[in-house]
């Protein structure tokens, strides 16, 4: 049983890492997709498009490393539930969209296909979260240890460092284009 729970946790972590990383890689495209869902005011949709990839990366890292697994599982289940509700709303309005789950524009996805994928992922995350919560000490039942806090901060810092580097690189590229000469 331990092998099954560990495999579920690792698969869930990898999927969330992949989803968050690919969205960060194409943030403009993902922002357009979130705006096309037409569920939030534009400013809130833009904030969501910038925050969601980082939240997915942190959740994926926590699941992958095995730190604060019950907490990460709850966050993952909340994200999957919200996405399923958003897809249901879009399907009721008969809009055809790409889900943007793994960055880029991708191909249009049906509600049933996305719901099945979300359900399978939710089962994996729920399995790993429940069985990790049964093994004391659980960060949800007890205060997180110093190791948990350091791992969480390192994961968040690594993601922020990547994002800041990407933004700085974009600014440098825009400055080069503005000057009209290549950067030496």
PDB file of C-alpha atoms in Angstrom, residues 110-183:
ATOM      1  CA  UNK A 110     -14.424  18.590 -24.137  1.00  0.00           C
ATOM      2  CA  UNK A 111     -15.954  18.912 -20.705  1.00  0.00           C
ATOM      3  CA  UNK A 112     -16.168  15.128 -20.269  1.00  0.00           C
ATOM      4  CA  UNK A 113     -12.524  14.638 -21.231  1.00  0.00           C
ATOM      5  CA  UNK A 114     -11.312  17.329 -18.820  1.00  0.00           C
ATOM      6  CA  UNK A 115     -13.603  16.085 -16.044  1.00  0.00           C
ATOM      7  CA  UNK A 116     -12.267  12.542 -16.439  1.00  0.00           C
ATOM      8  CA  UNK A 117      -8.660  13.789 -16.316  1.00  0.00           C
ATOM      9  CA  UNK A 118      -9.430  15.956 -13.262  1.00  0.00           C
ATOM     10  CA  UNK A 119     -11.180  13.069 -11.532  1.00  0.00           C
ATOM     11  CA  UNK A 120      -8.249  10.702 -12.041  1.00  0.00           C
ATOM     12  CA  UNK A 121      -5.818  13.311 -10.781  1.00  0.00           C
ATOM     13  CA  UNK A 122      -8.103  14.089  -7.819  1.00  0.00           C
ATOM     14  CA  UNK A 123      -8.172  10.392  -6.879  1.00  0.00           C
ATOM     15  CA  UNK A 124      -4.353  10.272  -6.901  1.00  0.00           C
ATOM     16  CA  UNK A 125      -4.048  13.442  -4.830  1.00  0.00           C
ATOM     17  CA  UNK A 126      -6.791  12.375  -2.414  1.00  0.00           C
ATOM     18  CA  UNK A 127      -5.181   8.958  -1.955  1.00  0.00           C
ATOM     19  CA  UNK A 128      -1.786  10.443  -1.177  1.00  0.00           C
ATOM     20  CA  UNK A 129      -3.240  13.161   1.067  1.00  0.00           C
ATOM     21  CA  UNK A 130      -5.447  10.853   3.130  1.00  0.00           C
ATOM     22  CA  UNK A 131      -2.804   8.227   3.768  1.00  0.00           C
ATOM     23  CA  UNK A 132      -0.166  10.839   4.531  1.00  0.00           C
ATOM     24  CA  UNK A 133      -2.540  12.430   7.044  1.00  0.00           C
ATOM     25  CA  UNK A 134      -2.891   9.095   8.851  1.00  0.00           C
ATOM     26  CA  UNK A 135       0.829   9.014   9.575  1.00  0.00           C
ATOM     27  CA  UNK A 136       1.613  11.394  12.427  1.00  0.00           C
ATOM     28  CA  UNK A 137       2.840  14.053  12.636  1.00  0.00           C
ATOM     29  CA  UNK A 138       0.769  15.721   9.979  1.00  0.00           C
ATOM     30  CA  UNK A 139       1.377  19.424   9.259  1.00  0.00           C
ATOM     31  CA  UNK A 140      -2.388  19.935   9.222  1.00  0.00           C
ATOM     32  CA  UNK A 141      -2.765  18.515  12.725  1.00  0.00           C
ATOM     33  CA  UNK A 142       0.478  19.887  14.198  1.00  0.00           C
ATOM     34  CA  UNK A 143       2.452  23.030  13.516  1.00  0.00           C
ATOM     35  CA  UNK A 144       4.847  22.589  10.597  1.00  0.00           C
ATOM     36  CA  UNK A 145       8.404  21.713  11.514  1.00  0.00           C
ATOM     37  CA  UNK A 146      11.332  23.941  10.663  1.00  0.00           C
ATOM     38  CA  UNK A 147      12.156  21.546   7.811  1.00  0.00           C
ATOM     39  CA  UNK A 148       8.644  21.961   6.382  1.00  0.00           C
ATOM     40  CA  UNK A 149       8.894  25.746   6.522  1.00  0.00           C
ATOM     41  CA  UNK A 150      12.355  25.783   4.927  1.00  0.00           C
ATOM     42  CA  UNK A 151      11.226  23.435   2.135  1.00  0.00           C
ATOM     43  CA  UNK A 152       8.157  25.581   1.473  1.00  0.00           C
ATOM     44  CA  UNK A 153      10.211  28.784   1.423  1.00  0.00           C
ATOM     45  CA  UNK A 154      12.860  27.242  -0.840  1.00  0.00           C
ATOM     46  CA  UNK A 155      10.215  26.030  -3.283  1.00  0.00           C
ATOM     47  CA  UNK A 156       8.557  29.441  -3.343  1.00  0.00           C
ATOM     48  CA  UNK A 157      11.902  31.230  -3.659  1.00  0.00           C
ATOM     49  CA  UNK A 158      13.009  29.045  -6.561  1.00  0.00           C
ATOM     50  CA  UNK A 159       9.783  29.742  -8.425  1.00  0.00           C
ATOM     51  CA  UNK A 160       9.998  33.476  -7.718  1.00  0.00           C
ATOM     52  CA  UNK A 161      13.646  33.569  -8.812  1.00  0.00           C
ATOM     53  CA  UNK A 162      12.736  31.890 -12.081  1.00  0.00           C
ATOM     54  CA  UNK A 163       9.879  34.316 -12.658  1.00  0.00           C
ATOM     55  CA  UNK A 164      11.965  37.401 -11.801  1.00  0.00           C
ATOM     56  CA  UNK A 165      14.757  36.214 -14.102  1.00  0.00           C
ATOM     57  CA  UNK A 166      12.276  35.714 -16.910  1.00  0.00           C
ATOM     58  CA  UNK A 167      10.806  39.206 -16.435  1.00  0.00           C
ATOM     59  CA  UNK A 168      14.257  40.806 -16.296  1.00  0.00           C
ATOM     60  CA  UNK A 169      15.274  38.961 -19.462  1.00  0.00           C
ATOM     61  CA  UNK A 170      12.154  40.251 -21.214  1.00  0.00           C
ATOM     62  CA  UNK A 171      12.947  43.820 -20.114  1.00  0.00           C
ATOM     63  CA  UNK A 172      16.499  43.487 -21.466  1.00  0.00           C
ATOM     64  CA  UNK A 173      15.151  42.150 -24.769  1.00  0.00           C
ATOM     65  CA  UNK A 174      12.722  45.072 -25.035  1.00  0.00           C
ATOM     66  CA  UNK A 175      15.524  47.525 -24.281  1.00  0.00           C
ATOM     67  CA  UNK A 176      17.634  45.956 -27.038  1.00  0.00           C
ATOM     68  CA  UNK A 177      14.788  46.295 -29.515  1.00  0.00           C
ATOM     69  CA  UNK A 178      14.193  49.874 -28.425  1.00  0.00           C
ATOM     70  CA  UNK A 179      17.825  50.808 -28.956  1.00  0.00           C
ATOM     71  CA  UNK A 180      17.785  49.192 -32.357  1.00  0.00           C
ATOM     72  CA  UNK A 181      21.120  47.444 -31.922  1.00  0.00           C
ATOM     73  CA  UNK A 182      22.091  44.047 -30.585  1.00  0.00           C
ATOM     74  CA  UNK A 183      23.195  43.746 -26.970  1.00  0.00           C
TER      75      UNK A 183
END
